[in-house]
Structures are given as structure tokens and as C-alpha cells.
mmCIF file of C-alpha atoms and ligand atoms in Angstrom:
data_model
loop_
_atom_site.group_PDB
_atom_site.id
_atom_site.type_symbol
_atom_site.label_atom_id
_atom_site.label_comp_id
_atom_site.label_asym_id
_atom_site.label_seq_id
_atom_site.Cartn_x
_atom_site.Cartn_y
_atom_site.Cartn_z
ATOM 1 C CA UNK A 864 -15.796 8.355 -21.926
ATOM 2 C CA UNK A 865 -12.632 9.389 -20.084
ATOM 3 C CA UNK A 866 -12.114 10.154 -16.424
ATOM 4 C CA UNK A 867 -12.366 13.924 -16.873
ATOM 5 C CA UNK A 868 -15.627 13.789 -18.814
ATOM 6 C CA UNK A 869 -17.204 11.956 -15.897
ATOM 7 C CA UNK A 870 -15.877 14.119 -13.086
ATOM 8 C CA UNK A 871 -16.455 17.422 -14.837
ATOM 9 C CA UNK A 872 -20.165 16.734 -14.864
ATOM 10 C CA UNK A 873 -21.891 17.790 -11.646
ATOM 11 C CA UNK A 874 -23.075 15.267 -9.060
ATOM 12 C CA UNK A 875 -21.403 12.336 -7.367
ATOM 13 C CA UNK A 876 -19.673 9.939 -9.738
ATOM 14 C CA UNK A 877 -21.280 6.528 -10.087
ATOM 15 C CA UNK A 878 -24.533 7.638 -8.498
ATOM 16 C CA UNK A 879 -26.066 9.508 -11.426
ATOM 17 C CA UNK A 880 -29.093 7.992 -13.057
ATOM 18 C CA UNK A 881 -28.491 6.779 -16.585
ATOM 19 C CA UNK A 882 -24.723 7.208 -16.240
ATOM 20 C CA UNK A 883 -22.308 4.311 -16.012
ATOM 21 C CA UNK A 884 -19.953 3.993 -13.093
ATOM 22 C CA UNK A 885 -16.220 4.358 -13.520
ATOM 23 C CA UNK A 886 -14.659 1.766 -15.792
ATOM 24 C CA UNK A 887 -11.227 0.460 -15.046
ATOM 25 C CA UNK A 888 -8.504 -1.953 -16.081
ATOM 26 C CA UNK A 889 -6.766 -4.147 -13.561
ATOM 27 C CA UNK A 890 -3.051 -4.412 -14.330
ATOM 28 C CA UNK A 891 -1.474 -7.576 -12.865
ATOM 29 C CA UNK A 892 -3.924 -10.361 -12.094
ATOM 30 C CA UNK A 893 -2.148 -12.016 -9.148
ATOM 31 C CA UNK A 894 -2.743 -12.360 -5.407
ATOM 32 C CA UNK A 895 -3.600 -8.807 -4.356
ATOM 33 C CA UNK A 896 -5.692 -8.242 -7.497
ATOM 34 C CA UNK A 897 -8.198 -10.659 -5.970
ATOM 35 C CA UNK A 898 -8.472 -8.419 -2.892
ATOM 36 C CA UNK A 899 -8.986 -5.391 -5.140
ATOM 37 C CA UNK A 900 -11.723 -7.209 -7.048
ATOM 38 C CA UNK A 901 -13.500 -8.037 -3.790
ATOM 39 C CA UNK A 902 -13.368 -4.356 -2.836
ATOM 40 C CA UNK A 903 -14.582 -3.226 -6.263
ATOM 41 C CA UNK A 904 -17.452 -5.720 -6.238
ATOM 42 C CA UNK A 905 -18.617 -4.246 -2.908
ATOM 43 C CA UNK A 906 -18.376 -0.618 -4.044
ATOM 44 C CA UNK A 907 -21.140 0.986 -6.103
ATOM 45 C CA UNK A 908 -19.955 2.939 -9.111
ATOM 46 C CA UNK A 909 -16.882 0.951 -10.123
ATOM 47 C CA UNK A 910 -16.390 -1.851 -12.606
ATOM 48 C CA UNK A 911 -13.441 -3.671 -14.154
ATOM 49 C CA UNK A 912 -13.744 -4.027 -17.917
ATOM 50 C CA UNK A 913 -10.189 -5.120 -18.805
ATOM 51 C CA UNK A 914 -7.283 -7.053 -17.309
ATOM 52 C CA UNK A 915 -3.646 -6.873 -18.399
ATOM 53 C CA UNK A 916 -1.111 -9.487 -17.330
ATOM 54 C CA UNK A 917 2.221 -10.576 -18.803
ATOM 55 C CA UNK A 918 1.655 -14.200 -17.773
ATOM 56 C CA UNK A 919 -0.300 -16.421 -20.192
ATOM 57 C CA UNK A 920 -1.454 -18.565 -17.249
ATOM 58 C CA UNK A 921 -2.803 -15.523 -15.399
ATOM 59 C CA UNK A 922 -4.550 -14.330 -18.553
ATOM 60 C CA UNK A 923 -6.147 -17.758 -18.892
ATOM 61 C CA UNK A 924 -7.263 -17.528 -15.242
ATOM 62 C CA UNK A 925 -8.748 -14.070 -15.860
ATOM 63 C CA UNK A 926 -10.684 -15.332 -18.921
ATOM 64 C CA UNK A 927 -12.079 -18.182 -16.819
ATOM 65 C CA UNK A 928 -12.864 -16.168 -13.716
ATOM 66 C CA UNK A 929 -13.991 -12.829 -15.176
ATOM 67 C CA UNK A 930 -16.370 -13.496 -18.064
ATOM 68 C CA UNK A 931 -17.036 -10.460 -20.234
ATOM 69 C CA UNK A 932 -13.774 -8.732 -19.256
ATOM 70 C CA UNK A 933 -11.197 -8.059 -22.010
ATOM 71 C CA UNK A 934 -7.937 -9.824 -21.203
ATOM 72 C CA UNK A 935 -4.731 -8.457 -22.683
ATOM 73 C CA UNK A 936 -0.973 -9.016 -22.542
ATOM 74 C CA UNK A 937 0.221 -5.384 -22.802
ATOM 75 C CA UNK A 938 -0.804 -1.972 -21.513
ATOM 76 C CA UNK A 939 -0.599 -0.616 -25.079
ATOM 77 C CA UNK A 940 -3.436 -2.924 -26.170
ATOM 78 C CA UNK A 941 -5.909 -1.147 -23.840
ATOM 79 C CA UNK A 942 -8.648 0.993 -25.409
ATOM 80 C CA UNK A 943 -7.896 3.899 -23.103
ATOM 81 C CA UNK A 944 -10.771 6.012 -24.428
ATOM 82 C CA UNK A 945 -13.159 3.537 -22.803
ATOM 83 C CA UNK A 946 -11.481 3.752 -19.389
ATOM 84 C CA UNK A 947 -11.639 6.082 -16.398
ATOM 85 C CA UNK A 948 -8.966 4.431 -14.265
ATOM 86 C CA UNK A 949 -6.308 1.765 -14.146
ATOM 87 C CA UNK A 950 -5.540 -0.193 -10.993
ATOM 88 C CA UNK A 951 -1.905 -1.311 -10.752
ATOM 89 C CA UNK A 952 -1.472 -4.633 -8.934
ATOM 90 C CA UNK A 953 1.856 -5.512 -10.523
ATOM 91 C CA UNK A 954 5.064 -6.010 -8.538
ATOM 92 C CA UNK A 955 7.096 -2.869 -7.715
ATOM 93 C CA UNK A 956 9.443 -2.927 -10.740
ATOM 94 C CA UNK A 957 6.471 -2.201 -13.032
ATOM 95 C CA UNK A 958 4.777 0.559 -11.007
ATOM 96 C CA UNK A 959 6.457 3.622 -12.532
ATOM 97 C CA UNK A 960 5.822 2.534 -16.125
ATOM 98 C CA UNK A 961 2.198 1.738 -15.304
ATOM 99 C CA UNK A 962 1.675 5.062 -13.529
ATOM 100 C CA UNK A 963 3.234 6.982 -16.421
ATOM 101 C CA UNK A 964 1.047 5.113 -18.895
ATOM 102 C CA UNK A 965 -2.140 5.980 -16.972
ATOM 103 C CA UNK A 966 -1.220 9.625 -16.428
ATOM 104 C CA UNK A 967 -0.181 10.016 -20.071
ATOM 105 C CA UNK A 968 -3.727 9.020 -20.981
ATOM 106 C CA UNK A 969 -5.292 11.363 -18.367
ATOM 107 C CA UNK A 970 -6.640 8.472 -16.306
ATOM 108 C CA UNK A 971 -7.009 8.109 -12.570
ATOM 109 C CA UNK A 972 -4.316 5.639 -11.453
ATOM 110 C CA UNK A 973 -4.608 3.474 -8.358
ATOM 111 C CA UNK A 974 -1.372 1.805 -7.356
ATOM 112 C CA UNK A 975 -0.329 -0.802 -4.823
ATOM 113 C CA UNK A 976 2.537 -0.301 -2.394
ATOM 114 C CA UNK A 977 5.420 0.312 -2.624
ATOM 115 C CA UNK A 978 4.214 3.080 -4.895
ATOM 116 C CA UNK A 979 7.721 3.838 -6.198
ATOM 117 C CA UNK A 980 11.229 2.975 -5.148
ATOM 118 C CA UNK A 981 13.191 6.197 -4.729
ATOM 119 C CA UNK A 982 13.587 9.925 -5.242
ATOM 120 C CA UNK A 983 14.470 9.528 -8.909
ATOM 121 C CA UNK A 984 11.222 7.684 -9.559
ATOM 122 C CA UNK A 985 9.368 10.352 -7.554
ATOM 123 C CA UNK A 986 10.844 13.044 -9.808
ATOM 124 C CA UNK A 987 9.713 11.103 -12.878
ATOM 125 C CA UNK A 988 6.251 10.903 -11.305
ATOM 126 C CA UNK A 989 6.139 14.661 -10.731
ATOM 127 C CA UNK A 990 6.937 15.284 -14.396
ATOM 128 C CA UNK A 991 4.207 12.867 -15.484
ATOM 129 C CA UNK A 992 1.702 14.504 -13.123
ATOM 130 C CA UNK A 993 2.427 17.998 -14.440
ATOM 131 C CA UNK A 994 1.531 16.936 -17.970
ATOM 132 C CA UNK A 995 -1.627 14.991 -17.001
ATOM 133 C CA UNK A 996 -5.261 15.681 -16.206
ATOM 134 C CA UNK A 997 -5.438 12.355 -14.394
ATOM 135 C CA UNK A 998 -4.232 11.708 -10.840
ATOM 136 C CA UNK A 999 -2.492 9.093 -8.743
ATOM 137 C CA UNK A 1000 -4.170 7.329 -5.831
ATOM 138 C CA UNK A 1001 -1.990 5.100 -3.580
ATOM 139 C CA UNK A 1002 -3.781 2.143 -1.955
ATOM 140 C CA UNK A 1003 -3.113 2.358 1.798
ATOM 141 C CA UNK A 1004 -5.337 -0.528 2.794
ATOM 142 C CA UNK A 1005 -4.040 -1.328 6.308
ATOM 143 C CA UNK A 1006 -5.795 1.826 7.533
ATOM 144 C CA UNK A 1007 -9.067 0.010 6.835
ATOM 145 C CA UNK A 1008 -8.510 -3.056 9.032
ATOM 146 C CA UNK A 1009 -11.370 -2.872 11.586
ATOM 147 C CA UNK A 1010 -8.963 -3.174 14.530
ATOM 148 C CA UNK A 1011 -6.761 -0.367 13.146
ATOM 149 C CA UNK A 1012 -9.834 1.875 12.777
ATOM 150 C CA UNK A 1013 -10.697 1.153 16.439
ATOM 151 C CA UNK A 1014 -7.094 1.807 17.502
ATOM 152 C CA UNK A 1015 -7.053 5.176 15.728
ATOM 153 C CA UNK A 1016 -10.291 6.147 17.524
ATOM 154 C CA UNK A 1017 -8.828 5.070 20.892
ATOM 155 C CA UNK A 1018 -5.684 7.149 20.305
ATOM 156 C CA UNK A 1019 -7.668 10.219 19.332
ATOM 157 C CA UNK A 1020 -9.318 10.254 22.729
ATOM 158 C CA UNK A 1021 -6.092 10.536 24.756
ATOM 159 C CA UNK A 1022 -2.833 12.504 25.021
ATOM 160 C CA UNK A 1023 -1.182 10.597 22.161
ATOM 161 C CA UNK A 1024 -2.515 13.165 19.722
ATOM 162 C CA UNK A 1025 -0.252 15.820 21.341
ATOM 163 C CA UNK A 1026 2.974 13.918 20.682
ATOM 164 C CA UNK A 1027 2.976 11.910 23.918
ATOM 165 C CA UNK A 1028 3.356 8.881 21.676
ATOM 166 C CA UNK A 1029 5.858 6.071 21.757
ATOM 167 C CA UNK A 1030 5.092 3.301 19.265
ATOM 168 C CA UNK A 1031 6.434 -0.198 18.805
ATOM 169 C CA UNK A 1032 5.070 -1.976 15.731
ATOM 170 C CA UNK A 1033 5.943 -5.581 14.907
ATOM 171 C CA UNK A 1034 5.292 -7.423 11.654
ATOM 172 C CA UNK A 1035 6.352 -11.005 12.225
ATOM 173 C CA UNK A 1036 6.278 -13.562 9.416
ATOM 174 C CA UNK A 1037 7.860 -16.999 9.076
ATOM 175 C CA UNK A 1038 9.042 -16.220 5.505
ATOM 176 C CA UNK A 1039 8.449 -13.795 2.661
ATOM 177 C CA UNK A 1040 4.953 -13.964 1.148
ATOM 178 C CA UNK A 1041 4.840 -15.860 -2.124
ATOM 179 C CA UNK A 1042 3.206 -14.412 -5.201
ATOM 180 C CA UNK A 1043 1.077 -16.330 -7.663
ATOM 181 C CA UNK A 1044 2.646 -19.655 -8.669
ATOM 182 C CA UNK A 1045 1.994 -18.721 -12.324
ATOM 183 C CA UNK A 1046 4.595 -15.946 -12.469
ATOM 184 C CA UNK A 1047 7.700 -15.554 -10.211
ATOM 185 C CA UNK A 1048 6.441 -16.664 -6.793
ATOM 186 C CA UNK A 1049 9.631 -15.508 -5.032
ATOM 187 C CA UNK A 1050 9.873 -12.078 -6.660
ATOM 188 C CA UNK A 1051 10.014 -10.522 -3.160
ATOM 189 C CA UNK A 1052 13.549 -11.944 -2.913
ATOM 190 C CA UNK A 1053 14.597 -10.644 -6.349
ATOM 191 C CA UNK A 1054 16.018 -7.170 -5.910
ATOM 192 C CA UNK A 1055 15.415 -6.300 -9.586
ATOM 193 C CA UNK A 1056 11.671 -6.957 -9.172
ATOM 194 C CA UNK A 1057 10.883 -6.131 -5.534
ATOM 195 C CA UNK A 1058 13.477 -3.383 -5.084
ATOM 196 C CA UNK A 1059 14.669 -4.849 -1.767
ATOM 197 C CA UNK A 1060 13.493 -7.265 0.912
ATOM 198 C CA UNK A 1061 11.148 -6.918 3.893
ATOM 199 C CA UNK A 1062 11.773 -3.188 4.349
ATOM 200 C CA UNK A 1063 10.553 -2.533 0.824
ATOM 201 C CA UNK A 1064 7.682 -4.988 1.100
ATOM 202 C CA UNK A 1065 6.219 -4.344 4.568
ATOM 203 C CA UNK A 1066 7.901 -1.023 5.353
ATOM 204 C CA UNK A 1067 5.308 1.062 3.472
ATOM 205 C CA UNK A 1068 2.404 -0.243 5.584
ATOM 206 C CA UNK A 1069 4.266 0.495 8.821
ATOM 207 C CA UNK A 1070 5.364 3.980 7.733
ATOM 208 C CA UNK A 1071 1.990 5.191 6.470
ATOM 209 C CA UNK A 1072 0.246 3.632 9.491
ATOM 210 C CA UNK A 1073 2.656 5.336 11.879
ATOM 211 C CA UNK A 1074 1.941 8.677 10.165
ATOM 212 C CA UNK A 1075 -1.793 7.952 10.255
ATOM 213 C CA UNK A 1076 -1.825 7.077 13.976
ATOM 214 C CA UNK A 1077 0.522 9.895 15.014
ATOM 215 C CA UNK A 1078 -1.407 12.376 12.854
ATOM 216 C CA UNK A 1079 1.642 13.867 11.100
ATOM 217 C CA UNK A 1080 4.516 12.750 8.868
ATOM 218 C CA UNK A 1081 7.900 11.571 10.181
ATOM 219 C CA UNK A 1082 10.934 13.762 9.611
ATOM 220 C CA UNK A 1083 13.868 11.519 10.654
ATOM 221 C CA UNK A 1084 14.674 7.830 10.483
ATOM 222 C CA UNK A 1085 17.352 5.381 11.546
ATOM 223 C CA UNK A 1086 17.545 1.745 10.538
ATOM 224 C CA UNK A 1087 19.381 -1.571 11.002
ATOM 225 C CA UNK A 1088 19.002 -4.352 8.458
ATOM 226 C CA UNK A 1089 19.936 -8.007 8.393
ATOM 227 C CA UNK A 1090 20.385 -10.076 5.231
ATOM 228 C CA UNK A 1091 20.939 -13.850 5.095
ATOM 229 C CA UNK A 1092 24.636 -14.737 5.259
ATOM 230 C CA UNK A 1093 24.475 -16.844 2.091
ATOM 231 C CA UNK A 1094 22.114 -18.665 -0.215
ATOM 232 C CA UNK A 1095 19.877 -17.432 -3.000
ATOM 233 C CA UNK A 1096 18.330 -14.529 -1.050
ATOM 234 C CA UNK A 1097 21.529 -12.958 0.283
ATOM 235 C CA UNK A 1098 20.953 -9.579 -1.367
ATOM 236 C CA UNK A 1099 17.518 -8.911 0.170
ATOM 237 C CA UNK A 1100 17.068 -8.077 3.864
ATOM 238 C CA UNK A 1101 14.907 -10.386 5.957
ATOM 239 C CA UNK A 1102 14.879 -8.323 9.177
ATOM 240 C CA UNK A 1103 14.633 -4.575 9.675
ATOM 241 C CA UNK A 1104 14.549 -2.426 12.809
ATOM 242 C CA UNK A 1105 13.560 1.197 12.239
ATOM 243 C CA UNK A 1106 12.951 4.226 14.406
ATOM 244 C CA UNK A 1107 10.927 7.129 13.047
ATOM 245 C CA UNK A 1108 10.875 10.469 14.759
ATOM 246 C CA UNK A 1109 8.228 13.167 14.327
ATOM 247 C CA UNK A 1110 8.334 16.924 14.880
ATOM 248 C CA UNK A 1111 5.651 16.528 17.587
ATOM 249 C CA UNK A 1112 8.089 14.467 19.694
ATOM 250 C CA UNK A 1113 6.447 11.154 18.814
ATOM 251 C CA UNK A 1114 8.767 8.228 18.157
ATOM 252 C CA UNK A 1115 7.756 4.959 16.507
ATOM 253 C CA UNK A 1116 10.047 1.913 16.351
ATOM 254 C CA UNK A 1117 9.240 -0.998 14.170
ATOM 255 C CA UNK A 1118 10.486 -4.484 13.581
ATOM 256 C CA UNK A 1119 9.856 -6.323 10.353
ATOM 257 C CA UNK A 1120 10.848 -9.977 10.394
ATOM 258 C CA UNK A 1121 10.601 -12.711 7.778
ATOM 259 C CA UNK A 1122 12.382 -15.185 10.080
ATOM 260 C CA UNK A 1123 10.008 -15.140 13.050
ATOM 261 C CA UNK A 1124 8.793 -18.298 14.805
ATOM 262 C CA UNK A 1125 5.141 -17.414 14.084
ATOM 263 C CA UNK A 1126 2.980 -14.937 12.216
ATOM 264 C CA UNK A 1127 1.737 -11.874 14.101
ATOM 265 C CA UNK A 1128 1.018 -8.214 13.445
ATOM 266 C CA UNK A 1129 1.079 -5.940 16.484
ATOM 267 C CA UNK A 1130 1.017 -2.225 17.166
ATOM 268 C CA UNK A 1131 1.760 -0.932 20.678
ATOM 269 C CA UNK A 1132 1.471 2.758 21.498
ATOM 270 C CA UNK A 1133 2.224 4.144 24.954
ATOM 271 C CA UNK A 1134 2.579 7.476 26.710
ATOM 272 C CA UNK A 1135 2.136 9.021 30.140
ATOM 273 C CA UNK A 1136 -1.626 8.581 29.555
ATOM 274 C CA UNK A 1137 -1.382 4.731 29.382
ATOM 275 C CA UNK A 1138 -1.187 2.384 26.417
ATOM 276 C CA UNK A 1139 -3.126 0.955 23.480
ATOM 277 C CA UNK A 1140 -2.059 -2.404 22.074
ATOM 278 C CA UNK A 1141 -3.342 -4.223 19.033
ATOM 279 C CA UNK A 1142 -2.339 -7.830 18.329
ATOM 280 C CA UNK A 1143 -4.008 -9.030 15.126
ATOM 281 C CA UNK A 1144 -7.705 -8.935 16.098
ATOM 282 C CA UNK A 1145 -7.315 -8.059 19.769
ATOM 283 C CA UNK A 1146 -7.351 -4.482 20.973
ATOM 284 C CA UNK A 1147 -6.417 -3.715 24.547
ATOM 285 C CA UNK A 1148 -6.302 -0.257 26.032
ATOM 286 C CA UNK A 1149 -5.601 1.231 29.413
ATOM 287 C CA UNK A 1150 -6.108 4.967 29.315
ATOM 288 C CA UNK A 1151 -5.881 7.031 32.518
ATOM 289 C CA UNK A 1152 -6.271 3.831 34.539
ATOM 290 C CA UNK A 1153 -9.383 2.531 32.737
ATOM 291 C CA UNK A 1154 -8.786 -0.800 31.003
ATOM 292 C CA UNK A 1155 -10.795 -2.211 28.103
ATOM 293 C CA UNK A 1156 -10.397 -5.162 25.764
ATOM 294 C CA UNK A 1157 -12.159 -5.954 22.516
ATOM 295 C CA UNK A 1158 -11.910 -8.478 19.714
ATOM 296 C CA UNK A 1159 -12.400 -7.172 16.173
ATOM 297 C CA UNK A 1160 -12.040 -9.862 13.496
ATOM 298 C CA UNK A 1161 -9.760 -8.096 11.024
ATOM 299 C CA UNK A 1162 -8.343 -10.725 8.652
ATOM 300 C CA UNK A 1163 -4.698 -9.822 9.200
ATOM 301 C CA UNK A 1164 -3.852 -13.328 8.023
ATOM 302 C CA UNK A 1165 -5.736 -13.074 4.714
ATOM 303 C CA UNK A 1166 -3.016 -12.282 2.132
ATOM 304 C CA UNK A 1167 -5.637 -10.670 -0.141
ATOM 305 C CA UNK A 1168 -7.073 -8.411 2.591
ATOM 306 C CA UNK A 1169 -10.346 -8.498 0.635
ATOM 307 C CA UNK A 1170 -12.344 -6.935 3.476
ATOM 308 C CA UNK A 1171 -10.138 -3.853 3.685
ATOM 309 C CA UNK A 1172 -10.453 -2.776 0.069
ATOM 310 C CA UNK A 1173 -14.043 -1.512 0.170
ATOM 311 C CA UNK A 1174 -12.756 1.376 2.294
ATOM 312 C CA UNK A 1175 -9.907 1.979 -0.154
ATOM 313 C CA UNK A 1176 -12.260 2.170 -3.146
ATOM 314 C CA UNK A 1177 -14.766 4.367 -1.320
ATOM 315 C CA UNK A 1178 -11.898 6.707 -0.534
ATOM 316 C CA UNK A 1179 -10.912 6.583 -4.216
ATOM 317 C CA UNK A 1180 -14.455 7.562 -5.260
ATOM 318 C CA UNK A 1181 -14.390 10.454 -2.790
ATOM 319 C CA UNK A 1182 -11.131 11.580 -4.374
ATOM 320 C CA UNK A 1183 -12.662 11.285 -7.852
ATOM 321 C CA UNK A 1184 -15.578 13.455 -6.788
ATOM 322 C CA UNK A 1185 -13.031 16.121 -5.763
ATOM 323 C CA UNK A 1186 -11.413 15.843 -9.197
ATOM 324 C CA UNK A 1187 -8.289 14.227 -7.726
ATOM 325 C CA UNK A 1188 -7.252 17.511 -6.151
ATOM 326 C CA UNK A 1189 -6.724 16.406 -2.549
ATOM 327 C CA UNK A 1190 -3.148 15.179 -2.715
ATOM 328 C CA UNK A 1191 -3.091 13.986 0.913
ATOM 329 C CA UNK A 1192 -2.631 10.271 0.252
ATOM 330 C CA UNK A 1193 -0.238 10.902 -2.601
ATOM 331 C CA UNK A 1194 1.866 13.039 -0.221
ATOM 332 C CA UNK A 1195 1.700 10.337 2.470
ATOM 333 C CA UNK A 1196 2.966 7.859 -0.126
ATOM 334 C CA UNK A 1197 5.740 10.208 -1.278
ATOM 335 C CA UNK A 1198 6.942 10.637 2.325
ATOM 336 C CA UNK A 1199 6.768 6.862 2.781
ATOM 337 C CA UNK A 1200 9.033 6.387 -0.238
ATOM 338 C CA UNK A 1201 11.490 8.994 1.073
ATOM 339 C CA UNK A 1202 11.499 7.385 4.554
ATOM 340 C CA UNK A 1203 12.271 3.953 3.146
ATOM 341 C CA UNK A 1204 14.986 5.278 0.864
ATOM 342 C CA UNK A 1205 16.491 7.145 3.855
ATOM 343 C CA UNK A 1206 16.230 3.974 5.975
ATOM 344 C CA UNK A 1207 18.327 2.045 3.457
ATOM 345 C CA UNK A 1208 20.843 4.911 3.529
ATOM 346 C CA UNK A 1209 20.869 4.899 7.338
ATOM 347 C CA UNK A 1210 21.558 1.149 7.427
ATOM 348 C CA UNK A 1211 24.422 1.611 4.935
ATOM 349 C CA UNK A 1212 25.864 4.303 7.253
ATOM 350 C CA UNK A 1213 25.826 2.093 10.350
ATOM 351 C CA UNK A 1214 22.394 3.185 11.614
ATOM 352 C CA UNK A 1215 22.851 6.986 11.566
ATOM 353 C CA UNK A 1216 19.789 9.223 11.900
ATOM 354 C CA UNK A 1217 18.866 10.621 8.489
ATOM 355 C CA UNK A 1218 16.582 13.583 7.753
ATOM 356 C CA UNK A 1219 13.725 12.654 5.460
HETATM 357 N N1 LIG B 1079 -1.668 -3.831 0.089
HETATM 358 C C1 LIG B 1079 -1.417 -5.061 0.479
HETATM 359 O O1 LIG B 1079 -1.842 -5.495 1.552
HETATM 360 C C2 LIG B 1079 -0.615 -5.950 -0.430
HETATM 361 C C3 LIG B 1079 -0.556 -7.332 -0.224
HETATM 362 C C4 LIG B 1079 0.149 -8.108 -1.137
HETATM 363 C C5 LIG B 1079 0.811 -7.506 -2.215
HETATM 364 N N2 LIG B 1079 0.746 -6.146 -2.360
HETATM 365 C C6 LIG B 1079 1.436 -5.477 -3.479
HETATM 366 O O2 LIG B 1079 0.728 -5.798 -4.677
HETATM 367 C C7 LIG B 1079 1.646 -5.935 -5.756
HETATM 368 C C8 LIG B 1079 1.473 -7.327 -6.356
HETATM 369 O O3 LIG B 1079 1.750 -8.309 -5.381
HETATM 370 P P1 LIG B 1079 1.105 -9.779 -5.472
HETATM 371 O O4 LIG B 1079 1.349 -10.401 -4.162
HETATM 372 O O5 LIG B 1079 -0.269 -9.706 -5.973
HETATM 373 O O6 LIG B 1079 2.064 -10.433 -6.576
HETATM 374 P P2 LIG B 1079 1.739 -11.699 -7.510
HETATM 375 O O7 LIG B 1079 3.046 -12.222 -7.950
HETATM 376 O O8 LIG B 1079 0.791 -12.628 -6.812
HETATM 377 O O9 LIG B 1079 0.968 -11.058 -8.750
HETATM 378 C C9 LIG B 1079 1.594 -10.177 -9.648
HETATM 379 C C10 LIG B 1079 0.917 -10.317 -11.017
HETATM 380 O O10 LIG B 1079 1.432 -9.288 -11.862
HETATM 381 C C11 LIG B 1079 1.757 -9.863 -13.146
HETATM 382 N N3 LIG B 1079 2.788 -9.020 -13.749
HETATM 383 C C12 LIG B 1079 4.121 -8.951 -13.474
HETATM 384 N N4 LIG B 1079 4.708 -7.974 -14.183
HETATM 385 C C13 LIG B 1079 3.736 -7.418 -14.947
HETATM 386 C C14 LIG B 1079 3.716 -6.339 -15.885
HETATM 387 N N5 LIG B 1079 4.834 -5.655 -16.189
HETATM 388 N N6 LIG B 1079 2.556 -6.049 -16.486
HETATM 389 C C15 LIG B 1079 1.408 -6.748 -16.203
HETATM 390 N N7 LIG B 1079 1.372 -7.775 -15.321
HETATM 391 C C16 LIG B 1079 2.518 -8.090 -14.679
HETATM 392 C C17 LIG B 1079 2.175 -11.281 -12.836
HETATM 393 O O11 LIG B 1079 2.034 -12.134 -13.950
HETATM 394 C C18 LIG B 1079 1.217 -11.656 -11.708
HETATM 395 O O12 LIG B 1079 0.024 -12.202 -12.203
HETATM 396 C C19 LIG B 1079 3.028 -5.664 -5.169
HETATM 397 O O13 LIG B 1079 3.383 -4.323 -5.387
HETATM 398 C C20 LIG B 1079 2.847 -5.962 -3.694
HETATM 399 O O14 LIG B 1079 3.762 -5.251 -2.887
HETATM 400 C C21 LIG B 1079 0.048 -5.368 -1.510
#
């Protein structure tokens, strides 16, 4: 049964008596795939029936850890007629091919960030979408961190929503994250695999979160980048400073750093109304003179972000029940790709403002 046969029947998908839930294949069985599996296991109406991975060691791990699931080396070996969706957890260099494969077979396609690398890939996506009855669903999981949900609610209750919004977001890490030891653990420093350095890797989360918290999409960007002066990673940036500007007047700066002294994720938003500041699990707000602090365990330091994926998959099911027609997230992801491409251009032009 394909994706369309399920959604074209009335009633919520996965909740109909006597009907199976949606069946999917996980593509790339590495670090983040484990977070996706946690989310899927906590979401009614979804199951993984196949795994595809190019690494023999990862396929062996999948056979051990996921009994009953078909484990394959190539996308082409999938029995697509038995699937409703594929979930792409491969590194960035393989996203476009995976997306095209899923759309060619009219499947729903979930995909990790960075969805795609540039405008040319976006154009290829548009062509694939036109010819498909499936749809693309980008996984924007940081929006589901409990402390980010609380921050969004705090910002909605004050003047920030009207553009009185100045943001400073910091993603501090002591090095790049390493992927599974069974494949190419340092792929984030290989331009041909990761498509860049920290801007490509962490930039998407910061851009879509900024748009989410501001409530609109950015229209201009400027950026400074720093690469190591020598050594094996000299062609991938390890520090990025970006400013995004929005039509509403909001401005969000962010720093992404793989050379920080310690690990921390923080989002500060201020305006004439006061400020809201999130540091990992701690949310502090002072709005119109009233201060409040709360602690919301949010697992920012869990590289699999297992607890955030239930929200992602529930959102995916909601999208399925609308037949994949609400393109909101897909548009957010497209703007994110354009912002990051423009940021690289800005850095190459000495930090000039670039229209997105
Ligand atoms: N949303 C988040 O919070 C988050 C966190 C970490 C990683 N990610 C993203 O998830 C993706 C994977 O990152 P990771 O950290 O899990 O990497 P990883 O190296 O741990 O795992 C990648 C897996 O994909 C497999 N693979 C590589 N090329 C393949 C191909 N062409 N076909 C099938 N399998 C292939 C590898 O063998 C490996 O098992 C990246 O796009 C990354 O940016 C997102």
C-alpha cells in the first residue's frame, strides 16, 4: 500500500481500526537515526520496516538492534510498493538523491537538516516535486525542545511579536560533532560530504529557530566566517557570525563556534519590553519589569535529541492527514537553504548584506 492509498481514504492516518500505520524505511543508520527511532517508537501510527545503509558495520548493527526489519545496502533494493515514507538520516551529500528517489516513487520523504545545499539543488527538488504525488517534510527538531517551546510562548505574550525583537543566539561547542565510528566520523570536516563547516551544520537550526521565534522569514543576511589557518580541516569554517534581518524590523545575530571553551546553547531575545534568555535548560524572562525563572530539562547535550522527535513525527502525521499540502515547513527549509547560501556569499564579499 503506498502513501496516497492511505491518505486518500477518509479518517486520520494510523488511527483507523484494522488499518496498518504508515510504514517507512530509515535511510542512514547512524547517530541521528537513533533519535528518529526513539521518536517513531513513541508515536502511534508509524513503523520502520526497512533500513538502508552503505556501511556493512551499520547494517550489521541494524540487524542486531532491529529484529524483523529488512536491512539493505542500496535505495534501489527497497520494495517501494510496501512503503509510505522514507526517512533520510544520511549526511548532506546524499540528501538530494534520497529525496528524488522518494518523490519519484510518490512517497512522503522526511529529511534531516541541512535539507539541501544550494539554489541549484532547490531547483532540482522543485522539478522532482512537480512530477510526484509524494511530499517532502523537513525535520526541524529544535522547535520541540521543551525550553524552546516555553521561550516561544513567553515571546508571544510581549511586544517581540511586533518586530521589537533583537536576538543573540549562541551555539558553542568544543569541536565538531563526530558521526558514527563505523563510517566517516569526521565527515562534518569534509566539504564534499558536509557541504561546509559549522555554518552548514548548525546554521539550519539557528535560521529556522530565528524564523520560528520572530514569526516570519528573514530577508537579508550578513556573515563573517573563520577557518583554521592550516591542518586537515582548513577548508571548513569553525566559527561563524551571522546577522539576519526581517521585514518586521527584527534582527537576530548568531554565533556558531566549534572552538569554544565549553558546550552551551543559548538564545537571548530583547526589546523595549524586556528580555527572554534561554541557556540550555534554564529560561529567564523579565517582561515589563516582572522577572521569572524556570528550569526545563531539555536534553540539549544529547546528540540524538531523542526526546524532541516525538513532536517532529506528530507534526509529520498531521501533514500526512492534510495530504502533504501545507508547504509551511518545506518553505521554511527552502528559506533556510537560501539564507545559508547567501551567508557564504556574504562572507566571500567581506561581510556585505545580501538579499535572500
Ligand atoms: N536534527 C538534529 O538535531 C541533528 C543532529 C545530528 C545530525 N543531524 C543530521 O543528520 C544527518 C546524519 O548525521 P549523523 O550525525 O547521524 O551522521 P552519522 O555519520 O552518525 O550517520 C550517518 C549514517 O549514514 C550512512 N550513510 C552515508 N552515506 C549514505 C548513503 N548514501 N546511503 C545510505 N547510508 C549512508 C553512514 O554509513 C552512517 O551510518 C546529517 O544530515 C546531520 O546534519 C541532525
